[in-house]
Coordinates of C-alpha atoms in Angstrom, one line a residue:
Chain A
X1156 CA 9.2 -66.8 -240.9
X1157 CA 6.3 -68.1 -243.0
X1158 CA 4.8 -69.2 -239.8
X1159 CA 4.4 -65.6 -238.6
X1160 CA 3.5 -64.1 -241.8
X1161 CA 0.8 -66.9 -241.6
X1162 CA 0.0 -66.3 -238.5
X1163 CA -0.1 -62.3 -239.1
X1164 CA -2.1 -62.7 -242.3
X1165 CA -4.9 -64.6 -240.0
X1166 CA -4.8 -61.7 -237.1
X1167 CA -6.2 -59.2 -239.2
X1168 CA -9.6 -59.3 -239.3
X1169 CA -10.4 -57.7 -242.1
X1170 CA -8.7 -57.0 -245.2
X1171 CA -10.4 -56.7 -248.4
X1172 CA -11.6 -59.7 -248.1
X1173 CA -14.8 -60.5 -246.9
X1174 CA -14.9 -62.4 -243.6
X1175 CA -17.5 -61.5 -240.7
X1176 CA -16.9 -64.2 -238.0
X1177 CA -14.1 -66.5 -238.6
X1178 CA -11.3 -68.0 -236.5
X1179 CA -8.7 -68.1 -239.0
X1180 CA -8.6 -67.6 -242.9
X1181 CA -6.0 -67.2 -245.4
X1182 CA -5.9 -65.6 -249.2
X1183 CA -4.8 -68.4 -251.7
X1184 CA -5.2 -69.2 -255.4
X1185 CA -7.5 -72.3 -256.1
X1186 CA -7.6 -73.1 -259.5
X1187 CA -7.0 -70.0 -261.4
X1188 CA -9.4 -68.5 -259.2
X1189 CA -9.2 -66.0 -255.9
X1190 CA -10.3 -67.6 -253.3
X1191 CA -9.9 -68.0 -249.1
X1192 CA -9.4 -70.5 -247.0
X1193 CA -11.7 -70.7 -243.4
X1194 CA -11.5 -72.8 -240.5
X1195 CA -15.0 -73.0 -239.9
X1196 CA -14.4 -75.8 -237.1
X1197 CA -16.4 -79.0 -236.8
X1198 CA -19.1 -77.5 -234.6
X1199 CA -20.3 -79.2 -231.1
X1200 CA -16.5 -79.6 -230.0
X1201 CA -13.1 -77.7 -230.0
X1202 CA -12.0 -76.3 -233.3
X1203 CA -9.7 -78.2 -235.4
X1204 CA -6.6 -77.5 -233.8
X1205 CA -3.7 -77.6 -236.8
X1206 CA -4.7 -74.6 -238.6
X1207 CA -6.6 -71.7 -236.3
X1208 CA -4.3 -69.6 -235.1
X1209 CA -6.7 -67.6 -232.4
X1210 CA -9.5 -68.3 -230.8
X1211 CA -13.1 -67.5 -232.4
X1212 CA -14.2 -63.3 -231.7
X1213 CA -15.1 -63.1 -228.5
X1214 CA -18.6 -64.3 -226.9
X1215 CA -20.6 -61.0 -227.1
X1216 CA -20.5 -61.5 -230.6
X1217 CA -22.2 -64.5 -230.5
X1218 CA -20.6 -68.3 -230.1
X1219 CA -19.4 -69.9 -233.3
X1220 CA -20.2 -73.3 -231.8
X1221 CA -23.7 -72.5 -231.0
X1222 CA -24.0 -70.7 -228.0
X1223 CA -27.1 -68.9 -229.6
X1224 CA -28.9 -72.2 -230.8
X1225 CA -27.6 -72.5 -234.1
X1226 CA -25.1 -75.9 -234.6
X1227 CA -21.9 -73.7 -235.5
X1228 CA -19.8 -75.2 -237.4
X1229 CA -18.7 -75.8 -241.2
X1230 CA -21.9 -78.0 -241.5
X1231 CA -24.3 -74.9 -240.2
X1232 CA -22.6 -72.2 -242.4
X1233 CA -22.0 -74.4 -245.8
X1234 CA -25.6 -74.8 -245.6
X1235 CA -26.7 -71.8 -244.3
X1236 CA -24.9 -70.3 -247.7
X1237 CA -26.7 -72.9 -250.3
X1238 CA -30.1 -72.1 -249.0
X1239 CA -29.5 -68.2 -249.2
X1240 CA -28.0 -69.1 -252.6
X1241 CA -31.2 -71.0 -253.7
X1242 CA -33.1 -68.1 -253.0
X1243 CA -31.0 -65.9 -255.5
X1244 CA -29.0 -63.9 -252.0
X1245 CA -25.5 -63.2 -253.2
X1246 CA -23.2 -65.2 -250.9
X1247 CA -19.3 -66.3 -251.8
X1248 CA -19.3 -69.7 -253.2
X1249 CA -18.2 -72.3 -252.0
X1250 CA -15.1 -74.4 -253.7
X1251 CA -14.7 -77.2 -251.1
X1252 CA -15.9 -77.9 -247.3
X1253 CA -14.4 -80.8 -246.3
X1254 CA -16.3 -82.4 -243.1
X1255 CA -13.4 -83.8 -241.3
X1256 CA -11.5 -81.0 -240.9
X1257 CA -13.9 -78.5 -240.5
X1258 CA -12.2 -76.5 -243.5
X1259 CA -13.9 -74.7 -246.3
X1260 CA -12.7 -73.0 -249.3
X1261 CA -15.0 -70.1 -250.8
X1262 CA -14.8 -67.7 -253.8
X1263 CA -12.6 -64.7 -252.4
X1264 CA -14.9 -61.2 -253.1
X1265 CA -13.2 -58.4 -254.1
X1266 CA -14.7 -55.4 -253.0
X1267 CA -15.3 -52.9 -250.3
X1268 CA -17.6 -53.7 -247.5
X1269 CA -20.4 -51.5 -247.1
X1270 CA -18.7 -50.2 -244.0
X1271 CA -15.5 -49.0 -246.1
X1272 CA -18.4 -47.1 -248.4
X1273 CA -20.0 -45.2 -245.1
X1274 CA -15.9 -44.3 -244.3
X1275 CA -15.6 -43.2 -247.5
X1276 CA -18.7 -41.1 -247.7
X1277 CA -17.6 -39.6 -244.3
X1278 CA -14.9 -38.5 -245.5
X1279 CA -15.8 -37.1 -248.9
X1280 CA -18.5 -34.8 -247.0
X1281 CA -16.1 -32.7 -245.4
X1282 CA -16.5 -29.9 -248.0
X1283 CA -20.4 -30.5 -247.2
X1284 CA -21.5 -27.2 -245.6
X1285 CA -24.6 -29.0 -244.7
X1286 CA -24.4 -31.1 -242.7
X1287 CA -22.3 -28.9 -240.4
X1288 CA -25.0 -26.6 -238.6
X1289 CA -26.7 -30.4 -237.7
X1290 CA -24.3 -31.8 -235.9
X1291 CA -24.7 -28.8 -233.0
X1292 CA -28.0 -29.0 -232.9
X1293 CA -27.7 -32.9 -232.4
X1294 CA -25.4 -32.3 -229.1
X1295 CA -27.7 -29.3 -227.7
X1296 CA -30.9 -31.6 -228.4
X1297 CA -29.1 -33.9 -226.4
X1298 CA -28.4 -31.9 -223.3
X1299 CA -32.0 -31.0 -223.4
X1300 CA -33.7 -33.8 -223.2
X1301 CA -31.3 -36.2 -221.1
X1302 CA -28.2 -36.6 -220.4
X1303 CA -28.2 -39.8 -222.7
X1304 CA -29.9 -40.1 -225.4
X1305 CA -29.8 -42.6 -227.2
X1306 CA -28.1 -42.1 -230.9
X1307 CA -30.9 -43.5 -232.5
X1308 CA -33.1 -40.5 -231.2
X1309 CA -30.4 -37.9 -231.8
X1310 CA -29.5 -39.6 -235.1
X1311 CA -33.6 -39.3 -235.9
X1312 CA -34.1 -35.6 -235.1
X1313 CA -30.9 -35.1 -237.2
X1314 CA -32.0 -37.1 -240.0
X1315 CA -35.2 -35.1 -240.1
X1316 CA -33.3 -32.0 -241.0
X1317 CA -30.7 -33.6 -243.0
X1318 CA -33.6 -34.9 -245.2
X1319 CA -32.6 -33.0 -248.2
X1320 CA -29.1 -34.2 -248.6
X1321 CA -29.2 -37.3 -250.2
X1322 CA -27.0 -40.2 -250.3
X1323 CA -24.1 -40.5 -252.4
X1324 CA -25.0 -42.9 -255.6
X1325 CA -22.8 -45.9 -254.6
X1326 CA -24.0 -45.8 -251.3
X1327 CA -28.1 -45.3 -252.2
X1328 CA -27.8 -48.0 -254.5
X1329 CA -26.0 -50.4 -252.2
X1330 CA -28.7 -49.8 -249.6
X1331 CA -31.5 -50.3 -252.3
X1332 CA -30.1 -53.6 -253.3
X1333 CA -29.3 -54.6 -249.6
X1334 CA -32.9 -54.2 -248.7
X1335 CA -34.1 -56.3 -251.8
X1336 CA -31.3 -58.5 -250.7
X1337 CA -32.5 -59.0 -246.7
X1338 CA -36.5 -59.2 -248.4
X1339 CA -35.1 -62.5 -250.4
X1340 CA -33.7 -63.9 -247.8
X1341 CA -36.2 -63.2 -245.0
X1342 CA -39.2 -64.2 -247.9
X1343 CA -37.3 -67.1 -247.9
X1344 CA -37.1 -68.0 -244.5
X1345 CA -33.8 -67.4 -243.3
X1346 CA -32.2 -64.5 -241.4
X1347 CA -28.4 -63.9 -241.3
X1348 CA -27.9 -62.8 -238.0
X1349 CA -24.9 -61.3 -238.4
X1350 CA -25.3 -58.3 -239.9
X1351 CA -22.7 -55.4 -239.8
X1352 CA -20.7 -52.8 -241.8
X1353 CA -18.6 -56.0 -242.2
X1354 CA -20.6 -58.6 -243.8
X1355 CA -22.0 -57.1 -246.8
X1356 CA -19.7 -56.5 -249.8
X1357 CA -20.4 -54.6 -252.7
X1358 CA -18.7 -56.7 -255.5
X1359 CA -16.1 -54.8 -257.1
X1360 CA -16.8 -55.5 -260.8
X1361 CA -20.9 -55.2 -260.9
X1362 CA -21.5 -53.5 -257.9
X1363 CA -23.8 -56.4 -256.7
X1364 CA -24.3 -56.5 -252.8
X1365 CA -22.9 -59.9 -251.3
X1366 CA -23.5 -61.5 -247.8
X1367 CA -21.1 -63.1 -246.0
X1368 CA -20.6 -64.1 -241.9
X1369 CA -23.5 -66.7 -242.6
X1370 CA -21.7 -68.6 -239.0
X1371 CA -25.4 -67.3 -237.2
X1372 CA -27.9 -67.9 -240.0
X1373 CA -30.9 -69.7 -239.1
X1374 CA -34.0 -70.9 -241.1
X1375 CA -37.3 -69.3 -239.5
X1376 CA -40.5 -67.7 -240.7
X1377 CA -41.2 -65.7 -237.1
X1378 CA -41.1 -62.0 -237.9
X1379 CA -39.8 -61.7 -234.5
X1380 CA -36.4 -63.0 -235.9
X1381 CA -36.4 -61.0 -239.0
X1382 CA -37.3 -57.8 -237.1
X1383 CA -34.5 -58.4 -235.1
X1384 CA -32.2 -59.4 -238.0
X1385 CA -32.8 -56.1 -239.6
X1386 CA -32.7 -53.9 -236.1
X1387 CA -29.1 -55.8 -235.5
X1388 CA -28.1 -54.6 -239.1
X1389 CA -29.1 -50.6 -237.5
X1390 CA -27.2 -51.1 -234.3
X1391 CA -24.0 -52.6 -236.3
X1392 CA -23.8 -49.8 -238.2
X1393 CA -24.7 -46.9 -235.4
X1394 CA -22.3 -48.3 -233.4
X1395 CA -19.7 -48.3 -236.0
X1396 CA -20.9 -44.9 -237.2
X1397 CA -19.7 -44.0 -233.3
X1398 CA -16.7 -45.0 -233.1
X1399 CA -15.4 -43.5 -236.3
X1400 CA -13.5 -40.6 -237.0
X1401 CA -16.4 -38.1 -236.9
X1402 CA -19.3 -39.7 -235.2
X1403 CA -21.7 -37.3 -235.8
X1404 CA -21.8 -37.0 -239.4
X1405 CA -20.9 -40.9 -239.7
X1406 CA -24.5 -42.1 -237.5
X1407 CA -26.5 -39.2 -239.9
X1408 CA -25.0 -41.3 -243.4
X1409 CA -25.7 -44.7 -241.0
X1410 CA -28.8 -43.5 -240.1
X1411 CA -30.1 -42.4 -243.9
X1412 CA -28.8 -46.0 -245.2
X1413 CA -30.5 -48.2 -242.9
X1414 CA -33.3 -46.0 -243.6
X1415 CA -32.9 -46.8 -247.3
X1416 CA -32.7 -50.3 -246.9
X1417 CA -36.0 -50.3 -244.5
X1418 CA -37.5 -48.9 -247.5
X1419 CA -36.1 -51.0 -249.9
X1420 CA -36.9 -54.3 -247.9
X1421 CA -40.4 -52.6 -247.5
X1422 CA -41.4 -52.5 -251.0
X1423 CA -40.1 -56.1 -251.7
X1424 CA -40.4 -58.2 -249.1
X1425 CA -44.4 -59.7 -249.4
X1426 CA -44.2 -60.4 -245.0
X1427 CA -43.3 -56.7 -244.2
X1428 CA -47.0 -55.9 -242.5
X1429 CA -45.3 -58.5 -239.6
X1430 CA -42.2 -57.6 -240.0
X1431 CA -42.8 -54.3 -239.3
X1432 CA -45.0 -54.3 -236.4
X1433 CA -42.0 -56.5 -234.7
X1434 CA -39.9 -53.9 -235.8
X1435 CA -41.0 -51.1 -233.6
X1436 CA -41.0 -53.3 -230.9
X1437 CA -37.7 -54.3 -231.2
X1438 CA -35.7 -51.0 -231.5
X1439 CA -37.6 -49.7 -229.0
X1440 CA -36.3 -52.3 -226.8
X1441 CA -33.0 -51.7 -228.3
X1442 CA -32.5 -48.3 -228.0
X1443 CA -33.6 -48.5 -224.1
X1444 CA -31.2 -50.9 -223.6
X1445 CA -28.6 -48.6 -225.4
X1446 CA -30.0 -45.7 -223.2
X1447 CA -29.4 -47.7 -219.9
X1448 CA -26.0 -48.6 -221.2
X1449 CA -24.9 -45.2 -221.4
X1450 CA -26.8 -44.0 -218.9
X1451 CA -24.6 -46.6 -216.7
X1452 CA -21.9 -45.9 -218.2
X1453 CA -22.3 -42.0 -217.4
X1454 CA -22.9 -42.7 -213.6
X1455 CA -19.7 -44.8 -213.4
X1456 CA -17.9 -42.0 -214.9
X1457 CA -19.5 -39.1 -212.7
X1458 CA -19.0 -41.3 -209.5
X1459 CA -15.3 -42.2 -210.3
X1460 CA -15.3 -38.1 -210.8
X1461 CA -16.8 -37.6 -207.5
X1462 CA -14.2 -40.1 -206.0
X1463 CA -11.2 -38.6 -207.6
X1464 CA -12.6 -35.4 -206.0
X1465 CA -13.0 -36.6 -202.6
X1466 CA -9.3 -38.4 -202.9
X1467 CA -7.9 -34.8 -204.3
X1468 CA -10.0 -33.1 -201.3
X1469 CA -8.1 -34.7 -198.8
X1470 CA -5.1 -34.7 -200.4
X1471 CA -5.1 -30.6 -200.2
X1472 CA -6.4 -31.6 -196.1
X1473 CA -3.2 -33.3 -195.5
X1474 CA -1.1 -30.9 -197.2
X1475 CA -2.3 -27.9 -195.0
X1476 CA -2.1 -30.0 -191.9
X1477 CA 1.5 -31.1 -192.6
X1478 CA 1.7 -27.1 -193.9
X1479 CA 1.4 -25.7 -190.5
Chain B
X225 CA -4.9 -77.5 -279.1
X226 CA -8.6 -78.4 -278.5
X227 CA -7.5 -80.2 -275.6
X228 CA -6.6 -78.6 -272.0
X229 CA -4.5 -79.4 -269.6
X230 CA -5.5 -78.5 -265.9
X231 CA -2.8 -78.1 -262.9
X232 CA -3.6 -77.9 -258.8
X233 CA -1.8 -76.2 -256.8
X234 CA -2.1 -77.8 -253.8
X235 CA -1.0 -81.1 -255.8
X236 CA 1.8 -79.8 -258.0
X237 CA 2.6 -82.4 -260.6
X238 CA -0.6 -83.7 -260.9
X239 CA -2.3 -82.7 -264.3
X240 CA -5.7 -83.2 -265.9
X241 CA -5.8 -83.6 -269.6
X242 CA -9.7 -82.6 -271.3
X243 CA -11.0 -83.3 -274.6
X244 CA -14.1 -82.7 -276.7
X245 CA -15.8 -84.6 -279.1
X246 CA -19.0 -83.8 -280.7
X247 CA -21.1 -85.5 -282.7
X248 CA -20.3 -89.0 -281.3
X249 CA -21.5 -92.0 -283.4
X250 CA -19.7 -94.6 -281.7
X251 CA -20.6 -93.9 -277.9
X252 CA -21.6 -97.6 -278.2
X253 CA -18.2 -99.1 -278.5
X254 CA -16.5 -96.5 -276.5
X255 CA -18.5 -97.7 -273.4
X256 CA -17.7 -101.5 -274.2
X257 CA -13.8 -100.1 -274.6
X258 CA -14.2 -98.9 -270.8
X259 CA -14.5 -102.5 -269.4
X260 CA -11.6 -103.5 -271.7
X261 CA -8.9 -103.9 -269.3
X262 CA -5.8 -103.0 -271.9
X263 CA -7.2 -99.4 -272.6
X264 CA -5.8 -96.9 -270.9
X265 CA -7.9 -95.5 -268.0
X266 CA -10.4 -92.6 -268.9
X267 CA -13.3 -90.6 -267.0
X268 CA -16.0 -90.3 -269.9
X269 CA -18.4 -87.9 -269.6
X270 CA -22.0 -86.9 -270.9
X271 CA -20.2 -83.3 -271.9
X272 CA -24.0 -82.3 -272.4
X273 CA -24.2 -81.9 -268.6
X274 CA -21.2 -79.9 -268.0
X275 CA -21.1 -76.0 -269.1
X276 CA -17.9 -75.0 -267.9
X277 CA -14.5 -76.9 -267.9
X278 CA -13.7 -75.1 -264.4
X279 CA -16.5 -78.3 -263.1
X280 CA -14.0 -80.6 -264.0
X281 CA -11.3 -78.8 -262.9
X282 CA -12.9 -78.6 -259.5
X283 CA -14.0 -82.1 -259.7
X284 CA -10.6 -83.3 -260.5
X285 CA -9.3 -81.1 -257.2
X286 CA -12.1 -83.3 -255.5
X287 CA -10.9 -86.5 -256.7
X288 CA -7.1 -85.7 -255.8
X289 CA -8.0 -85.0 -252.4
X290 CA -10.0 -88.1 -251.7
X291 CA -7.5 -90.1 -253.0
X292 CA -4.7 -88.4 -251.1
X293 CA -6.9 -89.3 -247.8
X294 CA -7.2 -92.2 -248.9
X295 CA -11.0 -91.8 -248.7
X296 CA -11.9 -92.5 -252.3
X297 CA -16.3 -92.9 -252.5
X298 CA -15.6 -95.0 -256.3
X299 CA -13.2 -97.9 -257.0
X300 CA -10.6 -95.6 -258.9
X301 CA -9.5 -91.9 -259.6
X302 CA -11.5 -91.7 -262.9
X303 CA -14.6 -93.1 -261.7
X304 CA -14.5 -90.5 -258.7
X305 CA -14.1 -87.6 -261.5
X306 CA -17.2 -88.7 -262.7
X307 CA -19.1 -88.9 -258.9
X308 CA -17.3 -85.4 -257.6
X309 CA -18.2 -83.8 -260.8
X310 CA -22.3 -84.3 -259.4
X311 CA -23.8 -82.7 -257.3
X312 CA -25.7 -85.7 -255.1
X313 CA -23.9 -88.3 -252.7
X314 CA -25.5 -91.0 -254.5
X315 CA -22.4 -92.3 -256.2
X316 CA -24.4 -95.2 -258.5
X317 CA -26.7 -92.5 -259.9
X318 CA -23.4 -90.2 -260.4
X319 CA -22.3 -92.4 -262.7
X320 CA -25.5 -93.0 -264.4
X321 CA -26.3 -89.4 -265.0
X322 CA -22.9 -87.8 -265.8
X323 CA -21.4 -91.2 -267.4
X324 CA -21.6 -91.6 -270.9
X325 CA -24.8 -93.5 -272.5
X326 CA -24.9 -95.4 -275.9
X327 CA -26.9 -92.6 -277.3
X328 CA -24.5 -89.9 -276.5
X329 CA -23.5 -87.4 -279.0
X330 CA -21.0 -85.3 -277.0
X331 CA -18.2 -86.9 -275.1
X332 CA -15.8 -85.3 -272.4
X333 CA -13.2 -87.4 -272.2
X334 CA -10.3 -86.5 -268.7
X335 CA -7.4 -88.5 -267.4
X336 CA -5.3 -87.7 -265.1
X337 CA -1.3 -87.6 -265.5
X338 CA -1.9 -88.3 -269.2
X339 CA 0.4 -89.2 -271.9
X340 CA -0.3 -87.5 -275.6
X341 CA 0.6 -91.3 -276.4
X342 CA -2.2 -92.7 -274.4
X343 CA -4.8 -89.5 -275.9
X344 CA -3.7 -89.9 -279.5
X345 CA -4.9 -94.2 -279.0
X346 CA -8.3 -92.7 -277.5
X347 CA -9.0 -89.9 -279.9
X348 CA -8.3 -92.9 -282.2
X349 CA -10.9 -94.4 -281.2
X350 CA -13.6 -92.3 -281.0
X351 CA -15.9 -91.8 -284.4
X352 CA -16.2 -88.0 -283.1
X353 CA -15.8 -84.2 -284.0
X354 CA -12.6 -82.9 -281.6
X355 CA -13.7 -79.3 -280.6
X356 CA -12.4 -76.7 -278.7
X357 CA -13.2 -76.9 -275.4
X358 CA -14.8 -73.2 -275.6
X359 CA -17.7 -75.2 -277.1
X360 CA -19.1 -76.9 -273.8
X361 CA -21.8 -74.0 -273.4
X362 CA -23.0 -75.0 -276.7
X363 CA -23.5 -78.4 -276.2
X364 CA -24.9 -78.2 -272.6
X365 CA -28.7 -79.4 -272.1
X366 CA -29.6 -76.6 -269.2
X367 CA -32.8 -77.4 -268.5
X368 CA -31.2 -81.4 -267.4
X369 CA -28.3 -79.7 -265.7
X370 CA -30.9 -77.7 -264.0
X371 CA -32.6 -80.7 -262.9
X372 CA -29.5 -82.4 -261.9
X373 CA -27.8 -79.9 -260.2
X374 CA -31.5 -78.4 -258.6
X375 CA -30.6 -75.1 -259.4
X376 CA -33.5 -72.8 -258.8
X377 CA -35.2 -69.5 -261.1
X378 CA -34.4 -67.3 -258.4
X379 CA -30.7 -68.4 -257.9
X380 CA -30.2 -68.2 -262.0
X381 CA -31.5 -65.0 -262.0
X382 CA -27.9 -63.2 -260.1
X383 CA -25.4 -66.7 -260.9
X384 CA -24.4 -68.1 -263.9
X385 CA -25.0 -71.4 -264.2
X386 CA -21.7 -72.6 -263.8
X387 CA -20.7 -70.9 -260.2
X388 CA -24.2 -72.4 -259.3
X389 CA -22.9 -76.1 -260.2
X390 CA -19.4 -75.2 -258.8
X391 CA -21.3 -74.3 -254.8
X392 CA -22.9 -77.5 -255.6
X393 CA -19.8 -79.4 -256.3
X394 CA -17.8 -77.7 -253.2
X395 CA -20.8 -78.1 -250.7
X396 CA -21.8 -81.6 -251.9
X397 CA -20.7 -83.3 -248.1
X398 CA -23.5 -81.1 -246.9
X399 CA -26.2 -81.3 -248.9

């Protein structure tokens, strides 16, 4: 019994607890004090068997035992966190790591994650007259130009006119601080890698905008990798924005916050001039890669059409030759 | 009471008793009482170094653990209070810098599964003010904790000084 309520504790992703990519993790008190429990694994070799439950998110996410480079491990990400914590970057703390076991303890934040906050926003706009005329314009634009544009592009054009509404409080300042944040950090010479709706909390009490998910952190000082740390952080939450409920209005708020934390990070990171140029390389190379995507997806689609069609086609043959 | 008792949950039954004393004039004898092999076994600490009781609380966790592994870094449980409660590997420097010194005007005195029998002989002994532990804060030196613990501007600028000590305590296998 407690086995499966273990077991069905560690399956959910997320809660309202902050996680980003884990194997397992569980909610316990540690000394008076909220806090969760991760198998981080011992990195270079299988994960500690006893307590993981599932296996790590799969590969496309990036290899918790250092598929991208990085070590993995409890080692890599107990680290990772101290350095981002030296350099003043809100990260959980960390209560106990214990080497052997490949099992650390952190300080549980309580709070939403800044994708909850988007959600929220989404929702709360529905009485928003407008951003309704927008969204049509976004889908005509889209038939215009091609069939697939990329929802970067669309999101851009849509921004443009959307200028005027501005973000709700909550989720302005949290984009204000996540910039100053991400400026810190990259200053400092480390990126986070993992950046998503999912790994940055706003901490319920002061507001203050944590990190977490440090399993991909790296130290480096090319602007390459902190161009791509921040365009990872826009694709994140675009794709989010498109899977949700109401993707149109949900990429236009994604759109406007990464936008706020560009100009955030802009005005206090001392590297952006580098930075930036990388920048513009980088989503451009993302958002054709996004294009192809869907431009691949929509031939699969139009040639399984076209195949149905043939298959019905000779269906109706068959039928008037058995007909007569 | 000025003195606090800590529990662990993951080692129910174990308890950590704390007391305070300021204004020490007999640090002197109370280090030459730690070789004596009839008193009862006490961590002693510089309480000038530690700003938060939740340190020790977490250091005591610390200590549990490596003795239930049976991977103690010190030659008891009150001597690995003192190392865990650190934030370097280095367990002879530990000691040193978080041990008490003849000069020492503010004691921390722990034990673990203690006996008000066994506190009442070492308040006894100790030519001291008992405080509340609530004083700590007051008596810390921050700019040596700072040193100790390397705690940097920018990290003190968005974490208290104690959370700051408390990562270094939990990630001190990595550092």
């Amino acid at each position: 019994m407690a086995e499966s309520i273990e077991a069905g504790v560690a399956r959910l992703p997320e809660t309202d607890v902050t996680s980003g990519a884990l194997e397992s993790y569980k909610l316990i008190t540690f000394l008076g004090r909220p806090a969760i429990v991760l198998t981080l694994g011992t990195g270079g070799g299988p994960s500690s068997g006893e307590r993981s439950h599932k296996r790590s998110r799969p590969n496309d996410a990036g290899d918790l035992r250092g598929g991208d480079g990085a070590p993995g491990g409890i080692r890599q990400v107990v680290r990772s966190m101290l350095r981002a914590q030296k350099l003043g970057v809100l990260v959980p703390l960390v209560y106990d790591a214990d080497v052997v076991s490949g099992v650390a303890v952190m300080e549980a934040v309580a709070g939403p994650r800044l994708r909850d906050l988007l959600a929220a926003a989404v929702a709360g706009s529905e009485s928003g007259s407008a951003s309704r005329p927008e969204p049509e314009q976004v889908q005509e634009q889209q038939q215009v130009v091609e069939p697939s544009a990329a929802a970067a592009d669309a999101a851009a054009s849509a921004a443009g006119t959307t200028a005027s509404k501005p973000l709700p409080p909550e989720l302005d300042r949290t984009a204000t601080l996540l910039g100053r944040t991400l400026a810190k950090l990259h200053d400092g010479g480390q990126v986070h890698n993992n950046l998503s709706g999912a790994t940055v909390v706003l901490r319920e009490n002061d507001g203050a905008v944590v990190l977490t998910g440090f399993s991909r952190s790296f130290n480096t000082i090319v602007a390459l990798d902190k161009a791509q740390d921040l365009a990872a952080l826009e694709t994140a939450l675009l794709e989010e924005a498109a899977a949700a409920q109401q993707p149109q209005r949900a990429v236009i708020f994604a759109t406007q916050v990464f936008d706020k934390v560009l100009s955030s990070y802009r005005s206090s990171s001392h590297l952006w001039s580098a930075t930036h140029n990388k920048l513009a390389d980088v989503r451009r190379t993302t958002g054709a890669r996004q294009q192809e995507q869907q431009h691949q997806h929509a031939t699969k689609r139009a040639k399984r059409d076209a195949e149905e069609d043939a298959a019905e086609e000779e269906q109706k043959e068959d039928g008037a030759t058995c007909g007569e | 009471m000025s003195q606090s008792v800590l529990e662990f949950e993951t080692f129910p039954g174990r308890t950590l008793t704390l007391a305070l004393f300021k204004n020490c004039k007999n640090s002197k004898d109370v280090r030459a009482a730690i070789r004596d092999p009839t008193m009862t076994e006490f961590a002693y600490i510089n309480a000038a170094l530690i700003v938060d009781p939740f340190l020790v609380h977490l250091a005591g966790y610390r200590a549990l653990a490596a003795e239930s592994s049976g991977r103690l870094n010190s030659k008891s449980l009150h001597t690995e209070l003192i190392y865990d409660i650190s934030g370097t590997r280095h367990v002879a420097e530990s000691l040193k810098r978080f041990g008490i010194t003849d000069e020492c005007k503010s004691l921390l005195v722990a034990r673990f599964d203690c006996k008000p029998e066994e506190l009442a002989a070492l308040k006894s002994r100790i030519q001291g003010e008992e405080v509340p532990l609530s004083e700590l804060a007051s008596l810390a030196d921050l700019n040596l904790i700072d040193k100790y613990y390397k705690l940097t501007k920018a990290e003190l600028q968005v974490r208290s000084r104690a959370d700051a000590a408390a990562f270094r305590i939990g990630a001190k296998d990595f550092l």
